[in-house]
Amino acid sequence: ETGVTQTPRHLVMGMTNKKSLKCEQHLGHNAMYWYKQSAKKPLELMFVYNFKEQTENNSVPSRFSPECPNSSHLFLHLHTLQPEDSALYLCASSLPGLQPQHFGDGTRLSIL
Amino acid sequence: GESVGLHLPTLSVQEGDNSIINCAYSNSASDYFIWYKQESGKGPQFIIDIRSNMDKRQGQRVTVLLNKTVKHLSLQIAATQPGDSAVYFCAEKGTSYDKVIFGPGTSLSVIP
């Protein structure tokens, strides 16, 4: 039990589909993050939310659309993805300041 | 630019031996350093952290050493066990910036 739960764990979709990834944390954290993890590459930060406000968009294409309705939930809406978007998408949360991020186990996304 | 890198991409150790995983960072403004362990099919798991006002911090079977002079961080695992086999990431963060910067990771294999 990581404290950060991501669903679904696996997702296969076509390039024209629309799907959403969900992340939920009950650790009392106020910051939430989306990362992309591709093979043999460092973790890539995509989005950061602090107290439900987006504070970072790391030049992510508009086919990825985040949503943070409250400090416990984070979504990543996917639309018209490309094959190179196939990766592990990780959600994390943290307290403010010099504190570690806690990660979920990710959603393994495959684009056909 | 900012970068966090690992000296060795792969490391194999005999069960029972000590493991040392190294990390170099380039941002002098970093105040906080974290080690994560990622097992296959799971998200990164927090192991231990250290702030820049410390040189050494110990946990259960793990020790992190920080050498600010040469911008070097290491993770020592005592009496390495098969369950320690995973990819280990170092990460850095500074009070002047909100991002956590991750290194590329070192794969640790424990030989029974």
Coordinates of N, CA and C in Angstrom, one line a residue:
Chain A
E1 N 0.9 -1.2 0.0 CA 0.0 0.0 0.0 C 0.9 1.2 0.0
T2 N 0.8 2.0 -1.1 CA 1.8 3.1 -1.2 C 1.1 4.4 -0.7
G3 N -0.2 4.4 -0.5 CA -0.8 5.7 -0.1 C -1.3 6.5 -1.3
V4 N -0.7 6.2 -2.4 CA -1.1 6.8 -3.7 C -1.6 5.7 -4.6
T5 N -2.8 5.9 -5.0 CA -3.4 4.8 -5.8 C -3.7 5.3 -7.3
Q6 N -3.3 4.6 -8.2 CA -3.5 4.9 -9.6 C -4.4 3.9 -10.3
T7 N -5.3 4.4 -11.1 CA -6.1 3.5 -11.9 C -6.3 4.1 -13.3
P8 N -6.4 3.2 -14.4 CA -6.1 1.8 -14.3 C -4.6 1.5 -14.2
R9 N -4.3 0.2 -14.0 CA -2.9 -0.1 -13.9 C -2.3 -0.3 -15.3
H10 N -3.2 -0.7 -16.2 CA -2.8 -0.9 -17.6 C -3.9 -0.4 -18.5
L11 N -3.5 0.2 -19.6 CA -4.4 0.8 -20.6 C -3.8 0.7 -22.0
V12 N -4.7 0.1 -22.8 CA -4.3 0.0 -24.3 C -5.4 0.9 -25.0
M13 N -4.9 1.8 -25.8 CA -5.9 2.6 -26.5 C -5.4 2.9 -27.9
G14 N -6.3 3.2 -28.8 CA -6.0 3.6 -30.1 C -5.7 5.1 -30.2
M15 N -5.2 5.6 -31.2 CA -4.8 7.0 -31.3 C -6.0 8.0 -31.3
T16 N -7.1 7.5 -31.7 CA -8.3 8.4 -31.7 C -9.1 8.3 -30.5
N17 N -8.8 7.4 -29.5 CA -9.6 7.3 -28.3 C -9.4 8.4 -27.4
K18 N -10.3 8.5 -26.4 CA -10.2 9.5 -25.3 C -10.3 8.6 -24.0
K19 N -9.4 8.8 -23.2 CA -9.4 8.1 -21.9 C -8.8 9.0 -20.8
S20 N -9.0 8.6 -19.5 CA -8.5 9.3 -18.4 C -7.8 8.4 -17.4
L21 N -6.7 8.9 -16.9 CA -6.0 8.3 -15.8 C -6.4 9.0 -14.5
K22 N -6.5 8.1 -13.5 CA -6.9 8.7 -12.2 C -5.8 8.4 -11.1
C23 N -5.7 9.4 -10.2 CA -4.8 9.3 -9.1 C -5.4 9.8 -7.9
E24 N -5.2 9.1 -6.8 CA -5.9 9.4 -5.5 C -4.9 9.2 -4.4
Q25 N -4.8 10.2 -3.5 CA -4.0 10.1 -2.3 C -4.7 10.5 -1.1
H26 N -4.4 9.7 0.0 CA -5.0 10.0 1.3 C -3.9 10.2 2.3
L27 N -2.9 10.9 1.9 CA -1.8 11.1 2.8 C -1.8 12.5 3.4
G28 N -2.8 13.3 3.0 CA -2.9 14.7 3.5 C -1.9 15.6 2.8
H29 N -1.4 15.2 1.7 CA -0.5 16.0 0.9 C -1.3 17.1 0.1
N30 N -0.6 18.2 -0.2 CA -1.3 19.3 -0.9 C -0.7 19.5 -2.3
A31 N 0.4 18.8 -2.6 CA 1.0 18.9 -4.0 C 0.8 17.5 -4.7
M32 N 0.5 17.6 -6.0 CA 0.4 16.4 -6.7 C 1.0 16.6 -8.1
Y33 N 1.6 15.5 -8.6 CA 2.4 15.5 -9.8 C 2.1 14.4 -10.8
W34 N 2.3 14.7 -12.1 CA 2.3 13.7 -13.1 C 3.7 13.6 -13.7
Y35 N 4.2 12.4 -13.8 CA 5.4 12.1 -14.5 C 5.2 11.1 -15.6
K36 N 6.1 11.2 -16.6 CA 6.2 10.1 -17.6 C 7.5 9.4 -17.5
Q37 N 7.4 8.1 -17.5 CA 8.7 7.3 -17.4 C 8.7 6.4 -18.6
S38 N 9.7 6.7 -19.5 CA 10.0 5.9 -20.7 C 11.2 5.0 -20.4
A39 N 11.4 4.0 -21.2 CA 12.5 3.1 -21.0 C 13.8 3.9 -21.2
K40 N 14.8 3.6 -20.3 CA 16.1 4.2 -20.3 C 16.2 5.7 -20.4
K41 N 15.2 6.3 -19.8 CA 15.2 7.8 -19.7 C 14.8 8.2 -18.3
P42 N 15.4 9.3 -17.8 CA 15.0 9.8 -16.5 C 13.5 10.1 -16.4
L43 N 13.0 10.1 -15.2 CA 11.6 10.5 -15.0 C 11.4 12.0 -15.6
E44 N 10.3 12.1 -16.3 CA 10.0 13.4 -16.9 C 8.8 14.0 -16.2
L45 N 9.0 15.2 -15.6 CA 7.9 15.9 -14.9 C 7.0 16.5 -16.0
M46 N 5.7 16.2 -15.8 CA 4.7 16.8 -16.8 C 4.0 18.0 -16.2
F47 N 3.3 17.7 -15.0 CA 2.5 18.7 -14.4 C 2.7 18.7 -12.9
V48 N 2.5 19.9 -12.3 CA 2.5 20.0 -10.8 C 1.3 20.8 -10.4
Y49 N 0.6 20.4 -9.4 CA -0.5 21.1 -8.8 C -0.2 21.3 -7.3
N50 N -0.3 22.5 -6.8 CA -0.2 22.9 -5.4 C -1.6 23.5 -5.0
F51 N -2.1 22.9 -4.0 CA -3.4 23.3 -3.5 C -4.4 23.5 -4.6
K52 N -4.5 22.5 -5.5 CA -5.4 22.4 -6.7 C -5.0 23.4 -7.8
E53 N -4.0 24.2 -7.6 CA -3.7 25.2 -8.7 C -2.5 24.6 -9.5
Q54 N -2.5 24.7 -10.8 CA -1.4 24.2 -11.6 C -0.3 25.1 -11.5
T55 N 0.9 24.7 -11.1 CA 2.0 25.5 -11.0 C 3.1 25.2 -11.9
E56 N 3.0 24.1 -12.7 CA 4.0 23.7 -13.6 C 3.4 22.9 -14.7
N57 N 3.8 23.4 -15.9 CA 3.4 22.6 -17.1 C 4.7 22.5 -17.9
N58 N 5.3 21.4 -17.9 CA 6.6 21.2 -18.5 C 6.6 21.0 -20.0
S59 N 6.0 22.0 -20.7 CA 6.0 21.9 -22.2 C 5.3 20.6 -22.7
V60 N 4.3 20.2 -22.0 CA 3.6 19.0 -22.4 C 2.6 19.3 -23.5
P61 N 2.5 18.4 -24.5 CA 1.6 18.6 -25.6 C 0.1 18.7 -25.1
S62 N -0.7 19.4 -25.8 CA -2.1 19.7 -25.4 C -2.9 18.4 -25.5
R63 N -2.5 17.3 -26.1 CA -3.2 16.1 -26.1 C -3.2 15.4 -24.7
F64 N -2.4 16.0 -23.7 CA -2.5 15.6 -22.3 C -3.1 16.8 -21.6
S65 N -4.2 16.5 -20.9 CA -4.9 17.6 -20.1 C -5.1 17.2 -18.7
P66 N -4.5 17.8 -17.7 CA -4.6 17.5 -16.3 C -5.8 18.2 -15.7
E67 N -6.3 17.5 -14.6 CA -7.4 18.1 -13.9 C -7.2 17.8 -12.4
C68 N -7.3 18.7 -11.5 CA -7.2 18.5 -10.1 C -8.3 19.1 -9.4
P69 N -9.4 18.3 -9.2 CA -10.6 18.9 -8.5 C -10.4 19.2 -7.0
N70 N -9.6 18.5 -6.4 CA -9.2 18.7 -5.0 C -7.9 18.2 -4.7
S71 N -7.4 18.4 -3.5 CA -6.0 18.1 -3.2 C -5.7 16.6 -3.1
S72 N -6.8 15.8 -3.1 CA -6.7 14.3 -3.0 C -6.8 13.6 -4.4
H73 N -7.2 14.3 -5.4 CA -7.5 13.6 -6.7 C -6.8 14.4 -7.8
L74 N -6.3 13.6 -8.7 CA -5.7 14.1 -9.9 C -6.0 13.3 -11.1
F75 N -6.3 13.9 -12.2 CA -6.6 13.2 -13.4 C -5.7 13.6 -14.5
L76 N -5.5 12.7 -15.5 CA -4.8 13.0 -16.7 C -5.7 12.6 -17.9
H77 N -6.3 13.5 -18.6 CA -7.2 13.2 -19.7 C -6.3 13.1 -21.0
L78 N -6.6 12.0 -21.7 CA -5.8 11.7 -22.9 C -6.7 11.8 -24.1
H79 N -6.1 12.4 -25.2 CA -6.9 12.5 -26.4 C -6.0 12.6 -27.6
T80 N -6.2 11.7 -28.6 CA -5.5 11.7 -29.8 C -4.0 11.5 -29.6
L81 N -3.6 10.5 -28.8 CA -2.2 10.3 -28.5 C -1.5 9.6 -29.6
Q82 N -0.2 9.7 -29.5 CA 0.7 9.2 -30.5 C 1.4 7.9 -30.0
P83 N 2.0 7.1 -30.9 CA 2.7 5.9 -30.4 C 3.8 6.2 -29.4
E84 N 4.5 7.3 -29.6 CA 5.6 7.7 -28.7 C 5.1 8.1 -27.3
D85 N 3.8 8.2 -27.1 CA 3.3 8.5 -25.8 C 3.2 7.2 -24.9
S86 N 3.4 6.1 -25.5 CA 3.4 4.8 -24.8 C 4.5 4.9 -23.7
A87 N 4.1 4.7 -22.5 CA 5.1 4.8 -21.4 C 4.4 4.4 -20.1
L88 N 5.1 4.5 -19.0 CA 4.5 4.4 -17.6 C 4.2 5.8 -17.1
Y89 N 3.0 6.1 -16.7 CA 2.6 7.4 -16.2 C 2.5 7.3 -14.7
L90 N 3.3 8.0 -14.0 CA 3.3 8.0 -12.5 C 2.7 9.2 -11.9
C91 N 2.0 9.0 -10.9 CA 1.5 10.1 -10.1 C 2.2 10.1 -8.8
A92 N 2.4 11.3 -8.2 CA 3.1 11.4 -6.9 C 2.4 12.6 -6.2
S93 N 2.6 12.5 -4.8 CA 2.1 13.6 -4.0 C 3.2 13.9 -2.9
S94 N 3.1 15.1 -2.4 CA 4.0 15.5 -1.3 C 3.5 16.6 -0.5
L95 N 4.1 16.9 0.6 CA 3.9 18.1 1.4 C 4.7 19.2 0.9
P96 N 4.5 20.4 1.2 CA 5.3 21.5 0.7 C 6.7 21.5 1.3
G97 N 7.6 22.2 0.6 CA 9.0 22.4 1.0 C 9.9 21.2 0.7
L98 N 10.9 21.0 1.5 CA 11.9 19.9 1.3 C 11.3 18.6 1.9
Q99 N 10.4 18.0 1.2 CA 9.8 16.7 1.6 C 9.8 15.8 0.4
P100 N 9.9 14.5 0.6 CA 9.9 13.5 -0.5 C 8.6 13.4 -1.1
Q101 N 8.6 13.0 -2.4 CA 7.4 12.7 -3.1 C 7.1 11.2 -2.9
H102 N 5.8 10.9 -2.8 CA 5.3 9.5 -2.7 C 4.6 9.2 -4.0
F103 N 5.0 8.1 -4.6 CA 4.6 7.7 -5.9 C 3.5 6.6 -5.8
G104 N 2.6 6.6 -6.8 CA 1.8 5.4 -7.1 C 2.6 4.4 -7.9
D105 N 1.9 3.3 -8.2 CA 2.6 2.3 -9.0 C 2.4 2.5 -10.5
G106 N 1.7 3.6 -10.9 CA 1.7 3.9 -12.3 C 0.6 3.3 -13.1
T107 N 0.4 3.9 -14.3 CA -0.5 3.3 -15.3 C 0.4 3.0 -16.5
R108 N 0.5 1.7 -16.9 CA 1.2 1.4 -18.1 C 0.4 1.6 -19.4
L109 N 0.7 2.6 -20.2 CA -0.1 3.0 -21.3 C 0.5 2.6 -22.6
S110 N -0.3 1.9 -23.4 CA 0.2 1.5 -24.7 C -0.7 2.1 -25.8
I111 N -0.1 2.8 -26.8 CA -0.9 3.4 -27.8 C -0.7 2.5 -29.1
L112 N -1.8 2.1 -29.7 CA -1.8 1.3 -30.9 C -1.7 2.1 -32.1
Chain B
G1 N 23.5 23.8 -17.2 CA 22.1 23.5 -16.8 C 22.1 22.5 -15.7
E2 N 20.9 22.3 -15.2 CA 20.8 21.4 -14.0 C 20.9 19.9 -14.5
S3 N 21.6 19.1 -13.7 CA 21.6 17.7 -14.1 C 21.9 16.9 -12.8
V4 N 21.3 15.7 -12.8 CA 21.7 14.7 -11.8 C 22.0 13.5 -12.5
G5 N 23.2 12.9 -12.3 CA 23.6 11.7 -13.1 C 24.2 10.7 -12.2
L6 N 24.1 9.5 -12.7 CA 24.7 8.3 -11.9 C 25.9 7.9 -12.6
H7 N 27.0 7.5 -11.9 CA 28.2 7.1 -12.4 C 28.1 5.7 -13.1
L8 N 27.4 4.8 -12.5 CA 27.3 3.4 -13.1 C 25.8 3.1 -13.4
P9 N 25.5 2.7 -14.6 CA 24.2 2.4 -15.0 C 23.7 1.0 -14.4
T10 N 24.7 0.1 -14.2 CA 24.4 -1.2 -13.7 C 25.4 -1.6 -12.6
L11 N 24.9 -2.4 -11.7 CA 25.8 -2.8 -10.6 C 25.4 -4.2 -10.2
S12 N 26.3 -5.1 -10.1 CA 26.0 -6.5 -9.6 C 26.8 -6.7 -8.4
V13 N 26.2 -7.3 -7.4 CA 26.9 -7.5 -6.1 C 26.5 -8.9 -5.6
Q14 N 27.3 -9.5 -4.8 CA 27.1 -10.8 -4.2 C 26.2 -10.6 -3.0
E15 N 25.3 -11.5 -2.8 CA 24.4 -11.4 -1.6 C 25.3 -11.4 -0.4
G16 N 25.0 -10.5 0.5 CA 25.7 -10.4 1.8 C 26.8 -9.3 1.7
D17 N 27.2 -8.9 0.5 CA 28.2 -7.8 0.4 C 27.5 -6.5 0.5
N18 N 28.3 -5.5 0.7 CA 27.8 -4.1 0.7 C 27.7 -3.5 -0.7
S19 N 26.7 -2.7 -0.9 CA 26.6 -2.0 -2.2 C 26.7 -0.5 -2.1
I20 N 27.4 0.0 -3.1 CA 27.5 1.5 -3.1 C 27.0 2.0 -4.4
I21 N 26.0 2.9 -4.4 CA 25.5 3.5 -5.6 C 25.8 5.0 -5.6
N22 N 26.4 5.5 -6.6 CA 26.9 6.9 -6.7 C 26.0 7.7 -7.5
C23 N 26.1 9.0 -7.2 CA 25.3 10.0 -8.0 C 26.0 11.3 -7.9
A24 N 26.1 12.0 -9.1 CA 26.7 13.3 -9.2 C 25.6 14.3 -9.5
Y25 N 25.7 15.5 -8.9 CA 24.8 16.6 -9.2 C 25.5 17.8 -9.6
S26 N 24.9 18.7 -10.3 CA 25.6 19.9 -10.8 C 25.0 21.2 -10.2
N27 N 23.8 21.2 -9.6 CA 23.2 22.4 -9.1 C 23.6 22.7 -7.7
S28 N 24.4 23.7 -7.5 CA 24.9 24.1 -6.2 C 23.7 24.6 -5.3
A29 N 22.6 25.0 -5.9 CA 21.5 25.5 -5.1 C 20.7 24.4 -4.5
S30 N 20.9 23.2 -4.9 CA 20.1 22.1 -4.3 C 20.4 21.9 -2.8
D31 N 19.3 21.8 -2.1 CA 19.3 21.7 -0.6 C 18.9 20.4 -0.1
Y32 N 18.4 19.6 -0.9 CA 17.7 18.4 -0.4 C 17.9 17.3 -1.5
F33 N 18.3 16.1 -1.0 CA 18.6 14.9 -1.8 C 17.8 13.7 -1.4
I34 N 17.4 12.9 -2.3 CA 16.5 11.8 -2.0 C 17.0 10.6 -2.8
W35 N 16.9 9.4 -2.2 CA 17.1 8.2 -2.9 C 15.8 7.4 -3.0
Y36 N 15.5 6.9 -4.2 CA 14.3 6.1 -4.4 C 14.7 4.7 -4.9
K37 N 13.9 3.7 -4.6 CA 14.1 2.4 -5.2 C 12.9 2.0 -6.0
Q38 N 13.1 1.5 -7.2 CA 11.9 1.1 -8.0 C 12.1 -0.3 -8.5
E39 N 11.2 -1.1 -8.0 CA 11.1 -2.5 -8.4 C 10.3 -2.7 -9.6
S40 N 10.5 -3.8 -10.3 CA 9.7 -4.0 -11.5 C 8.2 -4.0 -11.3
G41 N 7.5 -3.2 -12.1 CA 6.1 -3.1 -12.1 C 5.6 -2.2 -11.0
K42 N 6.5 -1.5 -10.3 CA 6.0 -0.6 -9.2 C 6.5 0.8 -9.4
G43 N 6.0 1.7 -8.7 CA 6.5 3.1 -8.7 C 7.7 3.2 -7.8
P44 N 8.4 4.4 -8.0 CA 9.6 4.6 -7.1 C 9.1 4.7 -5.6
Q45 N 9.9 4.1 -4.8 CA 9.6 4.1 -3.3 C 10.7 4.8 -2.6
F46 N 10.3 5.7 -1.7 CA 11.3 6.6 -1.0 C 12.1 5.7 0.0
I47 N 13.4 5.9 -0.1 CA 14.3 5.1 0.8 C 14.8 6.0 1.9
I48 N 15.5 7.0 1.6 CA 16.1 7.9 2.6 C 16.4 9.2 1.9
D49 N 16.5 10.3 2.8 CA 16.8 11.6 2.3 C 17.8 12.3 3.1
I50 N 18.4 13.4 2.6 CA 19.4 14.1 3.4 C 19.3 15.6 3.0
R51 N 19.5 16.4 3.9 CA 19.5 17.9 3.7 C 20.9 18.3 3.6
S52 N 21.1 19.5 3.0 CA 22.5 19.9 2.6 C 23.3 20.3 3.8
N53 N 22.6 20.5 5.0 CA 23.4 20.8 6.2 C 23.9 19.6 6.9
M54 N 23.8 18.4 6.3 CA 24.3 17.1 6.8 C 25.2 16.5 5.8
D55 N 26.1 15.7 6.4 CA 27.1 14.9 5.5 C 26.7 13.4 5.4
K56 N 25.9 13.0 6.4 CA 25.7 11.5 6.5 C 24.3 11.4 7.2
R57 N 23.6 10.4 6.7 CA 22.4 10.0 7.4 C 22.2 8.5 7.3
Q58 N 21.8 7.9 8.4 CA 21.6 6.4 8.4 C 20.2 6.0 8.6
G59 N 19.8 4.9 7.9 CA 18.5 4.3 8.1 C 18.8 2.8 8.4
Q60 N 17.7 2.1 8.1 CA 17.9 0.6 8.4 C 18.6 0.0 7.2
R61 N 19.8 -0.4 7.4 CA 20.7 -1.0 6.4 C 21.2 -0.1 5.3
V62 N 20.7 1.2 5.3 CA 21.1 2.1 4.3 C 21.7 3.3 4.9
T63 N 22.7 3.9 4.2 CA 23.4 5.1 4.6 C 23.5 6.0 3.4
V64 N 23.2 7.3 3.5 CA 23.4 8.2 2.5 C 24.6 9.2 2.9
L65 N 25.5 9.4 2.0 CA 26.6 10.3 2.2 C 26.5 11.4 1.2
L66 N 26.7 12.6 1.7 CA 26.7 13.8 0.8 C 28.0 14.6 0.9
N67 N 28.6 14.8 -0.2 CA 29.9 15.6 -0.3 C 29.6 16.8 -1.2
K68 N 29.3 17.9 -0.5 CA 28.9 19.1 -1.2 C 30.1 19.7 -2.0
T69 N 31.3 19.4 -1.5 CA 32.5 20.0 -2.2 C 32.6 19.5 -3.6
V70 N 32.4 18.2 -3.8 CA 32.5 17.7 -5.2 C 31.1 17.3 -5.8
K71 N 30.1 17.8 -5.1 CA 28.7 17.6 -5.5 C 28.4 16.1 -5.8
H72 N 28.6 15.3 -4.8 CA 28.5 13.8 -4.9 C 27.6 13.3 -3.8
L73 N 26.8 12.3 -4.2 CA 25.9 11.7 -3.3 C 26.0 10.2 -3.5
S74 N 26.0 9.4 -2.4 CA 26.1 8.0 -2.5 C 25.1 7.3 -1.6
L75 N 24.7 6.1 -2.0 CA 23.8 5.3 -1.2 C 24.5 4.0 -0.9
Q76 N 24.7 3.7 0.4 CA 25.3 2.4 0.8 C 24.3 1.5 1.3
I77 N 24.2 0.3 0.8 CA 23.3 -0.7 1.3 C 24.2 -1.8 2.0
A78 N 24.0 -2.0 3.3 CA 24.7 -3.1 4.0 C 24.1 -4.4 3.8
A79 N 24.9 -5.5 3.7 CA 24.5 -6.8 3.7 C 23.4 -7.0 2.6
T80 N 23.7 -6.7 1.4 CA 22.7 -6.7 0.3 C 22.0 -8.0 0.2
Q81 N 20.7 -7.9 0.0 CA 19.8 -9.1 -0.1 C 19.2 -9.1 -1.5
P82 N 18.7 -10.3 -1.9 CA 18.0 -10.4 -3.2 C 16.9 -9.4 -3.4
G83 N 16.2 -9.1 -2.3 CA 15.1 -8.2 -2.3 C 15.5 -6.7 -2.6
D84 N 16.8 -6.5 -2.6 CA 17.3 -5.1 -2.9 C 17.5 -4.9 -4.4
S85 N 17.4 -6.0 -5.2 CA 17.5 -5.9 -6.6 C 16.4 -4.9 -7.1
A86 N 16.8 -3.9 -7.8 CA 15.9 -2.8 -8.3 C 16.7 -1.8 -9.0
V87 N 16.0 -0.8 -9.5 CA 16.6 0.4 -10.0 C 16.6 1.5 -8.9
Y88 N 17.7 2.1 -8.7 CA 17.8 3.2 -7.7 C 18.0 4.5 -8.4
F89 N 17.2 5.5 -7.9 CA 17.3 6.8 -8.5 C 17.7 7.8 -7.4
C90 N 18.6 8.7 -7.7 CA 18.9 9.8 -6.8 C 18.1 11.0 -7.4
A91 N 17.7 11.9 -6.5 CA 17.0 13.1 -6.9 C 17.4 14.3 -6.1
E92 N 17.3 15.5 -6.6 CA 17.7 16.7 -5.9 C 16.6 17.7 -6.0
K93 N 16.5 18.6 -5.0 CA 15.5 19.6 -5.0 C 16.1 20.8 -4.2
G94 N 15.7 22.0 -4.6 CA 16.2 23.2 -3.9 C 15.1 24.1 -3.4
T95 N 15.3 24.9 -2.4 CA 14.3 25.8 -1.9 C 14.0 26.9 -2.9
S96 N 14.9 27.1 -3.8 CA 14.6 28.2 -4.8 C 13.9 27.7 -6.0
Y97 N 13.6 26.4 -6.1 CA 12.9 25.9 -7.2 C 12.0 24.7 -6.7
D98 N 10.9 24.5 -7.3 CA 9.9 23.5 -6.9 C 10.1 22.2 -7.5
K99 N 10.9 22.1 -8.5 CA 11.0 20.8 -9.2 C 12.0 19.9 -8.5
V100 N 11.7 18.6 -8.6 CA 12.6 17.5 -8.2 C 13.3 17.0 -9.4
I101 N 14.6 17.0 -9.5 CA 15.3 16.5 -10.6 C 15.8 15.1 -10.4
F102 N 15.5 14.2 -11.2 CA 15.8 12.8 -11.1 C 17.0 12.4 -12.0
G103 N 17.8 11.6 -11.4 CA 18.9 11.0 -12.2 C 18.4 9.9 -13.1
P104 N 19.2 9.3 -14.0 CA 18.7 8.3 -14.9 C 18.5 6.9 -14.2
G105 N 19.1 6.7 -13.1 CA 18.9 5.4 -12.4 C 20.1 4.4 -12.5
T106 N 20.3 3.6 -11.5 CA 21.3 2.5 -11.5 C 20.5 1.2 -11.2
S107 N 20.8 0.2 -12.1 CA 20.1 -1.1 -11.8 C 21.0 -1.9 -11.0
L108 N 20.5 -2.3 -9.8 CA 21.3 -3.2 -8.9 C 20.8 -4.6 -9.0
S109 N 21.7 -5.5 -9.3 CA 21.4 -6.9 -9.3 C 22.1 -7.7 -8.2
V110 N 21.4 -8.4 -7.4 CA 22.1 -9.2 -6.3 C 22.2 -10.6 -6.7
I111 N 23.4 -11.1 -6.7 CA 23.7 -12.5 -7.1 C 23.6 -13.4 -5.8
P112 N 22.7 -14.4 -5.9 CA 22.5 -15.2 -4.7 C 23.7 -16.1 -4.4

